[in-house]
XYZ file of N, CA, C and O in Angstrom:
348
model
N 0.843 -1.170 0.000
C 0.000 0.000 0.000
C 0.895 1.242 0.000
O 1.896 1.294 0.685
N 0.512 2.242 -0.756
C 1.340 3.436 -0.872
C 1.297 4.264 0.413
O 0.387 4.139 1.228
N 2.309 5.099 0.550
C 2.396 5.954 1.735
C 1.206 6.903 1.813
O 0.674 7.164 2.896
N 0.761 7.407 0.668
C -0.389 8.323 0.639
C -1.658 7.634 1.146
O -2.421 8.215 1.921
N -1.875 6.396 0.722
C -3.068 5.669 1.164
C -3.015 5.389 2.663
O -4.032 5.479 3.348
N -1.835 5.058 3.170
C -1.690 4.838 4.606
C -1.950 6.115 5.386
O -2.574 6.089 6.445
N -1.465 7.226 4.841
C -1.665 8.518 5.486
C -3.150 8.882 5.518
O -3.667 9.343 6.534
N -3.854 8.652 4.423
C -5.280 8.964 4.359
C -6.097 8.026 5.253
O -7.076 8.438 5.862
N -5.662 6.780 5.364
C -6.336 5.837 6.245
C -6.204 6.292 7.698
O -7.164 6.237 8.467
N -5.022 6.749 8.068
C -4.797 7.266 9.422
C -5.617 8.533 9.662
O -6.163 8.734 10.753
N -5.704 9.371 8.641
C -6.497 10.604 8.733
C -7.964 10.272 9.016
O -8.573 10.835 9.915
N -8.529 9.343 8.244
C -9.934 9.000 8.427
C -10.168 8.269 9.736
O -11.222 8.412 10.357
N -9.185 7.490 10.188
C -9.306 6.823 11.478
C -9.411 7.857 12.591
O -10.267 7.749 13.477
N -8.562 8.883 12.553
C -8.615 9.934 13.567
C -9.895 10.756 13.440
O -10.478 11.169 14.438
N -10.329 10.981 12.208
C -11.574 11.717 11.979
C -12.756 10.967 12.598
O -13.567 11.551 13.316
N -12.848 9.672 12.334
C -13.949 8.871 12.878
C -13.870 8.762 14.396
O -14.903 8.784 15.080
N -12.672 8.674 14.935
C -12.500 8.625 16.386
C -13.018 9.919 17.017
O -13.739 9.884 18.021
N -12.677 11.044 16.421
C -13.159 12.340 16.900
C -14.678 12.408 16.805
O -15.355 12.813 17.757
N -15.214 12.015 15.666
C -16.649 12.059 15.441
C -17.400 11.182 16.442
O -18.399 11.616 17.035
N -16.942 9.970 16.656
C -17.603 9.069 17.603
C -17.531 9.592 19.033
O -18.495 9.475 19.797
N -16.410 10.186 19.401
C -16.274 10.764 20.740
C -17.273 11.905 20.943
O -17.964 11.964 21.964
N -17.373 12.792 19.959
C -18.290 13.926 20.071
C -19.745 13.475 20.039
O -20.584 14.014 20.774
N -20.063 12.476 19.236
C -21.426 11.937 19.213
C -21.775 11.262 20.539
O -22.925 11.327 20.991
N -20.806 10.623 21.174
C -21.043 10.004 22.485
C -21.369 11.065 23.529
O -22.275 10.878 24.356
N -20.659 12.184 23.475
C -20.955 13.290 24.402
C -22.361 13.812 24.144
O -23.143 14.028 25.087
N -22.700 14.020 22.882
C -24.035 14.519 22.547
C -25.118 13.539 22.996
O -26.148 13.932 23.539
N -24.899 12.246 22.790
C -25.847 11.230 23.225
C -26.017 11.268 24.741
O -27.139 11.206 25.249
N -24.909 11.361 25.460
C -24.960 11.410 26.921
C -25.777 12.605 27.391
O -26.640 12.479 28.263
N -25.527 13.762 26.803
C -26.222 14.973 27.232
C -27.697 14.944 26.826
O -28.573 15.219 27.635
N -27.980 14.596 25.568
C -29.363 14.660 25.102
C -30.210 13.499 25.623
O -31.291 13.711 26.159
N -29.739 12.272 25.487
C -30.524 11.116 25.905
C -30.333 10.822 27.391
O -31.301 10.600 28.116
N -29.075 10.831 27.823
C -28.786 10.520 29.227
C -29.333 11.553 30.186
O -30.120 11.233 31.083
N -28.919 12.810 30.018
C -29.342 13.858 30.941
C -30.776 14.312 30.683
O -31.486 14.686 31.608
N -31.193 14.322 29.426
C -32.525 14.831 29.093
C -33.641 13.832 29.251
O -34.802 14.218 29.373
N -33.326 12.522 29.263
C -34.382 11.505 29.345
C -34.132 10.546 30.507
O -34.968 10.427 31.402
N -32.999 9.847 30.487
C -32.763 8.808 31.490
C -32.552 9.356 32.901
O -33.048 8.788 33.868
N -31.803 10.421 33.022
C -31.470 10.968 34.345
C -32.259 12.227 34.684
O -31.865 12.999 35.554
N -33.381 12.434 34.005
C -34.129 13.672 34.190
C -34.654 13.817 35.623
O -34.606 14.907 36.189
N -35.138 12.751 36.213
C -35.694 12.840 37.569
C -34.639 13.214 38.610
O -34.858 14.137 39.386
N -33.486 12.518 38.657
C -32.473 12.935 39.639
C -31.959 14.354 39.386
O -31.694 15.098 40.331
N -31.831 14.733 38.113
C -31.335 16.079 37.803
C -32.361 17.155 38.127
O -31.995 18.307 38.371
N -33.622 16.805 38.134
C -34.661 17.790 38.461
C -34.602 18.242 39.909
O -35.203 19.255 40.265
N -33.868 17.521 40.747
C -33.682 17.937 42.133
C -32.755 19.148 42.225
O -32.693 19.815 43.253
N -32.048 19.456 41.140
C -31.105 20.583 41.096
C -31.723 21.706 40.275
O -32.280 21.473 39.205
N -31.639 22.930 40.778
C -32.164 24.094 40.063
C -31.037 24.764 39.274
O -29.918 24.866 39.747
N -31.361 25.227 38.071
C -30.398 25.940 37.219
C -31.134 27.098 36.561
O -32.004 26.889 35.731
N -30.812 28.319 36.966
C -31.468 29.498 36.396
C -32.964 29.521 36.656
O -33.728 30.002 35.829
N -33.392 28.959 37.781
C -34.807 28.919 38.114
C -35.554 27.742 37.506
O -36.758 27.604 37.701
N -34.874 26.901 36.757
C -35.500 25.728 36.148
C -34.876 24.463 36.715
O -33.720 24.458 37.132
N -35.632 23.380 36.675
C -35.084 22.087 37.072
C -34.030 21.686 36.045
O -34.232 21.861 34.840
N -32.905 21.163 36.528
C -31.777 20.864 35.640
C -32.121 19.814 34.586
O -31.717 19.946 33.427
N -32.875 18.800 34.946
C -33.274 17.788 33.962
C -34.117 18.386 32.853
O -33.940 18.092 31.671
N -35.055 19.254 33.231
C -35.883 19.951 32.249
C -35.023 20.841 31.361
O -35.190 20.883 30.143
N -34.060 21.546 31.976
C -33.198 22.442 31.212
C -32.389 21.657 30.178
O -32.282 22.085 29.029
N -31.820 20.520 30.584
C -31.064 19.705 29.628
C -31.953 19.221 28.498
O -31.536 19.204 27.336
N -33.170 18.812 28.813
C -34.076 18.309 27.784
C -34.475 19.410 26.803
O -34.636 19.157 25.609
N -34.616 20.642 27.280
C -35.108 21.726 26.433
C -33.998 22.571 25.815
O -34.116 22.991 24.672
N -32.956 22.867 26.568
C -31.924 23.784 26.093
C -30.523 23.199 26.081
O -29.752 23.440 25.173
N -30.194 22.461 27.124
C -28.824 21.982 27.316
C -28.296 21.139 26.176
O -27.151 21.294 25.749
N -29.132 20.252 25.658
C -28.669 19.405 24.566
C -28.435 20.220 23.296
O -27.521 19.929 22.529
N -29.226 21.253 23.081
C -29.042 22.113 21.910
C -27.756 22.917 22.049
O -26.960 22.998 21.103
N -27.532 23.509 23.227
C -26.298 24.267 23.449
C -25.077 23.358 23.308
O -24.067 23.748 22.717
N -25.182 22.154 23.852
C -24.077 21.209 23.749
C -23.784 20.875 22.293
O -22.629 20.834 21.873
N -24.840 20.652 21.503
C -24.668 20.334 20.089
C -23.939 21.464 19.363
O -23.014 21.213 18.574
N -24.317 22.708 19.628
C -23.666 23.852 18.970
C -22.197 23.936 19.377
O -21.319 24.150 18.524
N -21.903 23.733 20.645
C -20.509 23.753 21.107
C -19.727 22.620 20.440
O -18.585 22.822 19.996
N -20.324 21.441 20.316
C -19.651 20.315 19.690
C -19.356 20.568 18.213
O -18.355 20.077 17.690
N -20.194 21.330 17.548
C -19.925 21.703 16.152
C -18.627 22.499 16.075
O -17.764 22.230 15.235
N -18.475 23.480 16.961
C -17.254 24.293 16.963
C -16.029 23.468 17.351
O -14.945 23.661 16.786
N -16.200 22.550 18.295
C -15.092 21.666 18.676
C -14.688 20.804 17.488
O -13.499 20.618 17.217
N -15.670 20.277 16.754
C -15.380 19.444 15.589
C -14.634 20.234 14.511
O -13.659 19.744 13.939
N -15.074 21.454 14.256
C -14.401 22.291 13.250
C -12.955 22.550 13.666
O -12.031 22.427 12.856
N -12.756 22.877 14.934
C -11.404 23.134 15.437
C -10.528 21.892 15.293
O -9.400 21.958 14.798
N -11.072 20.740 15.708
C -10.307 19.497 15.640
C -10.005 19.089 14.198
O -8.909 18.625 13.892
N -10.962 19.276 13.301
C -10.733 18.924 11.903
C -9.684 19.837 11.276
O -8.881 19.389 10.455
N -9.673 21.093 11.642
C -8.625 21.993 11.147
C -7.256 21.530 11.620
O -6.278 21.585 10.865
N -7.175 21.048 12.868
C -5.915 20.501 13.369
C -5.505 19.262 12.573
O -4.340 19.129 12.193
N -6.461 18.367 12.359
C -6.156 17.151 11.599
C -5.759 17.472 10.159
O -4.849 16.851 9.610
N -6.439 18.424 9.543
C -6.107 18.813 8.171
C -4.668 19.302 8.076
O -3.948 18.961 7.143
N -4.250 20.089 9.059
C -2.874 20.584 9.056
C -1.884 19.454 9.344
O -0.828 19.377 8.726
N -2.250 18.573 10.268
C -1.370 17.465 10.633
C -1.117 16.546 9.434
O 0.008 16.085 9.231
N -2.131 16.313 8.628
C -2.007 15.399 7.492
C -1.842 16.140 6.173
O -1.904 15.532 5.114
N -1.649 17.440 6.252
C -1.425 18.276 5.068
C -2.523 18.127 4.006
O -2.263 17.964 2.835
N -3.756 18.197 4.478
C -4.902 18.185 3.553
C -5.764 19.440 3.758
O -6.921 19.463 3.395
N -5.149 20.441 4.393
C -5.902 21.670 4.678
C -6.267 22.393 3.381
O -5.565 22.310 2.388
N -7.372 23.115 3.453
C -7.905 23.789 2.274
C -7.546 25.271 2.227
O -8.055 26.001 1.417
N -6.699 25.696 3.128
C -6.330 27.120 3.179
C -5.275 27.460 2.161
O -4.524 26.711 1.697
């Protein structure tokens, strides 16, 4: 296998690892905190709202937006590391 193909395989492996990690965080926040753990989290107040309710309504959305920026930042790092940047 050529060096370029090995390099691209490593690039996609790191890309998928990053993607799966970020999706796991999103799943934990949206499904875990917003659905499964909503009752225990509702015992905690956040900004006048029950924390479980807040995660179900707002927290998962805010987390998703933050994860988008984290993904863009990480992909820019990977692009530079593997010299596939578009700049």
